[in-house]
């Protein structure tokens, strides 16, 4: 019995580096359930991205002066605030959101590419229009950066 315990201990020590090396490679095939979950998360990310962009576009269209610029910035940051981070929470300060990167995200990017490009062109046109108004609003600049980042 004593030798069996020693043998088991030696096997654990010899086998653990090999198991850790396999984990570090990350080339393990993804199971079907994990692939479906990644695809679902990617679709949710892009659907939410489109919704945020549409709301940001509608807020930017309302900008006429500094007062409306501050209102638009508040409206935009209501949707983008969680992503930008920097909020004080009970656990500390929140960090900016990370955009997921995997094969499912690449596939969804291709699917939603035309819609995102169209919205981005409209947002860029509104940003250009606001730039011509020469409105100085720090909050709006931060909101526009958030829209362009996320």
C-alpha positions as CSV (number, residue, x, y, z in Angstrom):
1,X,0.0,0.0,0.0
2,X,2.9,2.3,0.9
3,X,4.5,1.7,-2.5
4,X,1.2,2.4,-4.3
5,X,1.0,5.8,-2.7
6,X,4.6,6.6,-3.8
7,X,3.9,5.4,-7.3
8,X,0.8,7.5,-7.5
9,X,2.7,10.6,-6.3
10,X,5.5,10.1,-8.9
11,X,2.9,9.6,-11.7
12,X,1.2,12.9,-10.7
13,X,4.5,14.8,-10.8
14,X,5.6,13.3,-14.1
15,X,2.2,13.8,-15.8
16,X,1.4,17.4,-14.6
17,X,4.0,19.1,-16.9
18,X,2.5,17.4,-19.9
19,X,-1.0,18.3,-19.0
20,X,0.0,21.9,-18.5
21,X,1.8,22.0,-21.8
22,X,-1.4,20.9,-23.6
23,X,-3.4,23.6,-21.8
24,X,-1.0,26.3,-22.8
25,X,-1.1,25.4,-26.5
26,X,-4.7,26.3,-26.9
27,X,-5.0,24.3,-30.0
28,X,-7.5,21.9,-28.5
29,X,-10.5,21.5,-30.7
30,X,-13.6,23.3,-29.6
31,X,-16.6,21.2,-28.7
32,X,-19.9,21.6,-30.5
33,X,-21.5,23.1,-27.4
34,X,-18.7,25.6,-27.0
35,X,-18.9,26.6,-30.7
36,X,-22.6,27.2,-30.4
37,X,-22.1,29.3,-27.3
38,X,-19.4,31.4,-29.0
39,X,-21.6,31.9,-32.0
40,X,-24.5,33.0,-29.8
41,X,-22.3,35.4,-27.9
42,X,-20.9,36.8,-31.1
43,X,-24.3,37.3,-32.6
44,X,-25.5,39.1,-29.3
45,X,-22.4,41.3,-29.4
46,X,-23.1,42.5,-32.9
47,X,-26.8,42.9,-32.4
48,X,-26.1,45.1,-29.3
49,X,-23.4,47.0,-31.3
50,X,-25.9,47.8,-34.0
51,X,-28.5,48.9,-31.5
52,X,-25.9,51.1,-29.7
53,X,-24.8,52.6,-33.1
54,X,-28.4,53.4,-34.0
55,X,-29.1,55.1,-30.7
56,X,-25.9,57.1,-31.0
57,X,-26.8,58.2,-34.5
58,X,-30.2,59.4,-33.4
59,X,-28.6,61.3,-30.5
60,X,-26.0,62.9,-32.8
61,X,-28.7,64.1,-35.2
62,X,-30.2,66.2,-32.5
63,X,-27.0,68.2,-31.8
64,X,-27.5,71.9,-32.7
65,X,-25.7,73.8,-30.0
66,X,-23.7,73.2,-26.7
67,X,-26.8,72.5,-24.7
68,X,-28.1,69.8,-27.1
69,X,-24.5,68.4,-27.4
70,X,-24.4,67.8,-23.6
71,X,-27.8,66.0,-23.8
72,X,-26.6,63.9,-26.7
73,X,-23.4,63.0,-24.9
74,X,-25.4,61.9,-21.8
75,X,-27.7,59.8,-24.0
76,X,-24.8,58.2,-25.8
77,X,-22.9,57.4,-22.6
78,X,-26.0,55.9,-21.1
79,X,-25.5,53.1,-23.7
80,X,-21.7,53.1,-23.9
81,X,-20.8,53.8,-20.3
82,X,-20.5,50.2,-19.3
83,X,-18.1,49.5,-22.2
84,X,-15.9,52.5,-21.6
85,X,-15.3,51.7,-17.9
86,X,-14.0,54.0,-15.2
87,X,-17.2,53.7,-13.2
88,X,-16.7,53.5,-9.4
89,X,-18.3,50.3,-8.1
90,X,-18.4,48.6,-4.8
91,X,-15.5,46.4,-5.9
92,X,-13.4,49.2,-7.2
93,X,-13.2,51.0,-10.6
94,X,-14.5,49.1,-13.6
95,X,-12.2,48.4,-16.6
96,X,-13.0,49.0,-20.2
97,X,-14.8,46.1,-21.9
98,X,-12.8,43.8,-24.1
99,X,-14.1,43.0,-27.5
100,X,-14.2,39.2,-27.8
101,X,-11.9,37.7,-30.5
102,X,-12.6,34.2,-31.9
103,X,-13.6,32.5,-35.1
104,X,-17.3,33.1,-34.4
105,X,-16.7,36.9,-34.0
106,X,-15.0,36.9,-37.4
107,X,-17.9,35.1,-39.0
108,X,-20.4,37.5,-37.5
109,X,-18.3,40.4,-38.5
110,X,-18.7,39.3,-42.1
111,X,-22.4,38.9,-41.7
112,X,-23.0,42.3,-40.2
113,X,-20.4,44.2,-42.1
114,X,-22.7,46.0,-44.5
115,X,-25.0,47.2,-41.8
116,X,-22.2,48.4,-39.6
117,X,-20.5,50.2,-42.5
118,X,-23.7,52.0,-43.4
119,X,-24.3,53.2,-39.8
120,X,-20.7,54.2,-39.5
121,X,-20.9,56.3,-42.6
122,X,-24.0,58.1,-41.2
123,X,-22.3,58.6,-37.9
124,X,-19.2,60.0,-39.5
125,X,-21.4,62.4,-41.5
126,X,-23.1,63.6,-38.3
127,X,-19.7,64.0,-36.6
128,X,-18.5,66.1,-39.6
129,X,-21.6,68.2,-39.4
130,X,-21.1,68.8,-35.7
131,X,-17.5,69.7,-36.3
132,X,-18.6,72.4,-38.7
133,X,-20.8,73.8,-36.0
134,X,-17.6,74.3,-33.9
135,X,-19.2,73.1,-30.7
136,X,-16.8,72.7,-27.8
137,X,-18.1,70.0,-25.6
138,X,-15.7,67.6,-23.8
139,X,-18.5,65.1,-22.9
140,X,-19.5,64.9,-26.6
141,X,-15.9,64.2,-27.6
142,X,-15.7,61.4,-25.1
143,X,-19.0,60.0,-26.3
144,X,-17.9,60.1,-30.0
145,X,-14.6,58.3,-29.0
146,X,-16.7,55.6,-27.3
147,X,-18.9,55.2,-30.4
148,X,-15.9,54.9,-32.7
149,X,-14.2,52.4,-30.3
150,X,-17.1,50.1,-29.6
